[in-house]
């Protein structure tokens, strides 16, 4: 009976996507030159291939 519950637990964990790839961090830094002068740009984020999360300053 214990083996059956263990197998069921593994199936549920595999089905819910717990084995997705980890989030990869990303970042960028840049400088824009325009009529208002020089403006720095900074961005950080993370992605796992399906979802992207980011913040730009």
Short mmCIF file of N, CA and C in Angstrom, two decimals:
data_model
loop_
_atom_site.label_atom_id
_atom_site.label_comp_id
_atom_site.label_asym_id
_atom_site.label_seq_id
_atom_site.Cartn_x
_atom_site.Cartn_y
_atom_site.Cartn_z
N UNK A 1 0.83 -1.19 0.00
CA UNK A 1 0.00 0.00 0.00
C UNK A 1 0.88 1.26 0.00
N UNK A 2 1.97 1.21 0.74
CA UNK A 2 2.87 2.37 0.80
C UNK A 2 3.49 2.65 -0.57
N UNK A 3 3.84 1.59 -1.30
CA UNK A 3 4.41 1.78 -2.63
C UNK A 3 3.40 2.43 -3.57
N UNK A 4 2.14 2.08 -3.43
CA UNK A 4 1.10 2.67 -4.27
C UNK A 4 0.98 4.17 -4.01
N UNK A 5 0.99 4.57 -2.73
CA UNK A 5 0.90 6.00 -2.40
C UNK A 5 2.15 6.75 -2.85
N UNK A 6 3.31 6.12 -2.74
CA UNK A 6 4.54 6.76 -3.20
C UNK A 6 4.50 6.97 -4.72
N UNK A 7 4.06 5.96 -5.44
CA UNK A 7 3.95 6.08 -6.89
C UNK A 7 2.94 7.16 -7.27
N UNK A 8 1.81 7.20 -6.57
CA UNK A 8 0.79 8.22 -6.85
C UNK A 8 1.34 9.62 -6.57
N UNK A 9 2.14 9.77 -5.51
CA UNK A 9 2.73 11.07 -5.19
C UNK A 9 3.69 11.51 -6.29
N UNK A 10 4.50 10.60 -6.81
CA UNK A 10 5.42 10.95 -7.90
C UNK A 10 4.66 11.34 -9.16
N UNK A 11 3.58 10.65 -9.45
CA UNK A 11 2.78 10.98 -10.63
C UNK A 11 2.17 12.37 -10.50
N UNK A 12 1.66 12.69 -9.31
CA UNK A 12 1.06 14.01 -9.10
C UNK A 12 2.11 15.11 -9.22
N UNK A 13 3.28 14.89 -8.64
CA UNK A 13 4.35 15.90 -8.71
C UNK A 13 4.80 16.09 -10.16
N UNK A 14 4.92 15.02 -10.91
CA UNK A 14 5.33 15.13 -12.31
C UNK A 14 4.25 15.81 -13.15
N UNK A 15 2.99 15.57 -12.83
CA UNK A 15 1.90 16.14 -13.60
C UNK A 15 1.71 17.63 -13.35
N UNK A 16 2.06 18.10 -12.16
CA UNK A 16 1.82 19.51 -11.85
C UNK A 16 2.94 20.42 -12.32
N UNK A 17 3.98 19.87 -12.92
CA UNK A 17 5.04 20.70 -13.47
C UNK A 17 6.13 21.04 -12.48
N UNK A 18 6.29 20.27 -11.43
CA UNK A 18 7.33 20.55 -10.44
C UNK A 18 8.72 20.30 -11.01
N UNK A 19 8.80 19.67 -12.16
CA UNK A 19 10.10 19.40 -12.76
C UNK A 19 10.44 20.38 -13.88
N UNK A 20 9.81 21.55 -13.88
CA UNK A 20 10.12 22.58 -14.87
C UNK A 20 11.56 23.05 -14.74
N UNK A 21 12.11 23.60 -15.79
CA UNK A 21 13.47 24.13 -15.70
C UNK A 21 13.52 25.32 -14.74
N UNK A 22 14.65 25.54 -14.11
CA UNK A 22 14.77 26.65 -13.17
C UNK A 22 14.75 28.00 -13.89
N UNK A 23 14.44 29.04 -13.15
CA UNK A 23 14.46 30.39 -13.71
C UNK A 23 15.90 30.82 -13.96
N UNK A 24 16.14 31.40 -15.12
CA UNK A 24 17.46 31.93 -15.47
C UNK A 24 17.43 33.44 -15.31
N UNK A 25 18.38 33.98 -14.59
CA UNK A 25 18.40 35.44 -14.43
C UNK A 25 18.89 36.11 -15.72
N UNK A 26 18.44 37.33 -15.92
CA UNK A 26 18.89 38.12 -17.06
C UNK A 26 19.03 39.57 -16.63
N UNK A 27 19.83 40.30 -17.35
CA UNK A 27 20.03 41.71 -17.02
C UNK A 27 20.62 42.46 -18.20
N UNK A 28 20.41 43.75 -18.19
CA UNK A 28 21.00 44.58 -19.23
C UNK A 28 21.25 45.98 -18.69
N UNK A 29 22.23 46.64 -19.29
CA UNK A 29 22.60 48.01 -18.92
C UNK A 29 22.81 48.75 -20.23
N UNK A 30 22.30 49.98 -20.31
CA UNK A 30 22.46 50.75 -21.53
C UNK A 30 22.44 52.24 -21.28
N UNK A 31 22.82 52.97 -22.31
CA UNK A 31 22.83 54.44 -22.25
C UNK A 31 22.12 54.94 -23.51
N UNK A 32 21.17 55.83 -23.31
CA UNK A 32 20.45 56.44 -24.43
C UNK A 32 20.86 57.90 -24.53
N UNK A 33 21.06 58.36 -25.76
CA UNK A 33 21.40 59.75 -26.01
C UNK A 33 20.27 60.34 -26.84
N UNK A 34 19.67 61.40 -26.33
CA UNK A 34 18.56 62.02 -27.03
C UNK A 34 18.55 63.52 -26.81
N UNK A 35 17.46 64.18 -27.17
CA UNK A 35 17.37 65.63 -27.03
C UNK A 35 17.41 66.09 -25.56
N UNK A 36 17.07 65.19 -24.64
CA UNK A 36 17.12 65.54 -23.21
C UNK A 36 18.44 65.19 -22.56
N UNK A 37 19.41 64.75 -23.32
CA UNK A 37 20.71 64.42 -22.77
C UNK A 37 20.94 62.91 -22.74
N UNK A 38 21.84 62.51 -21.85
CA UNK A 38 22.21 61.11 -21.71
C UNK A 38 21.38 60.49 -20.60
N UNK A 39 20.77 59.34 -20.87
CA UNK A 39 19.92 58.67 -19.89
C UNK A 39 20.39 57.22 -19.72
N UNK A 40 20.73 56.81 -18.49
CA UNK A 40 21.10 55.41 -18.28
C UNK A 40 19.86 54.52 -18.18
N UNK A 41 19.99 53.29 -18.64
CA UNK A 41 18.92 52.30 -18.57
C UNK A 41 19.45 51.04 -17.88
N UNK A 42 18.66 50.48 -16.97
CA UNK A 42 19.03 49.26 -16.27
C UNK A 42 17.81 48.35 -16.23
N UNK A 43 18.01 47.07 -16.47
CA UNK A 43 16.91 46.11 -16.39
C UNK A 43 17.38 44.80 -15.81
N UNK A 44 16.55 44.18 -14.99
CA UNK A 44 16.82 42.85 -14.44
C UNK A 44 15.57 42.00 -14.63
N UNK A 45 15.76 40.71 -14.72
CA UNK A 45 14.61 39.83 -14.90
C UNK A 45 14.99 38.38 -14.74
N UNK A 46 14.01 37.52 -14.96
CA UNK A 46 14.21 36.08 -14.91
C UNK A 46 13.24 35.42 -15.87
N UNK A 47 13.66 34.29 -16.43
CA UNK A 47 12.81 33.55 -17.35
C UNK A 47 13.05 32.06 -17.19
N UNK A 48 12.03 31.27 -17.45
CA UNK A 48 12.19 29.82 -17.50
C UNK A 48 11.82 29.29 -18.88
N UNK A 49 11.68 30.15 -19.85
CA UNK A 49 11.32 29.76 -21.19
C UNK A 49 9.85 29.97 -21.50
N UNK A 50 9.00 29.86 -20.50
CA UNK A 50 7.57 30.07 -20.67
C UNK A 50 7.13 31.40 -20.10
N UNK A 51 7.59 31.70 -18.91
CA UNK A 51 7.23 32.93 -18.22
C UNK A 51 8.43 33.84 -18.11
N UNK A 52 8.18 35.14 -18.27
CA UNK A 52 9.22 36.16 -18.11
C UNK A 52 8.77 37.15 -17.06
N UNK A 53 9.69 37.50 -16.17
CA UNK A 53 9.44 38.49 -15.13
C UNK A 53 10.58 39.48 -15.20
N UNK A 54 10.27 40.78 -15.18
CA UNK A 54 11.33 41.75 -15.29
C UNK A 54 10.99 43.08 -14.68
N UNK A 55 12.05 43.88 -14.47
CA UNK A 55 11.92 45.22 -13.91
C UNK A 55 12.92 46.11 -14.64
N UNK A 56 12.45 47.22 -15.17
CA UNK A 56 13.32 48.17 -15.86
C UNK A 56 13.31 49.49 -15.11
N UNK A 57 14.50 50.06 -14.95
CA UNK A 57 14.65 51.35 -14.26
C UNK A 57 15.27 52.36 -15.19
#
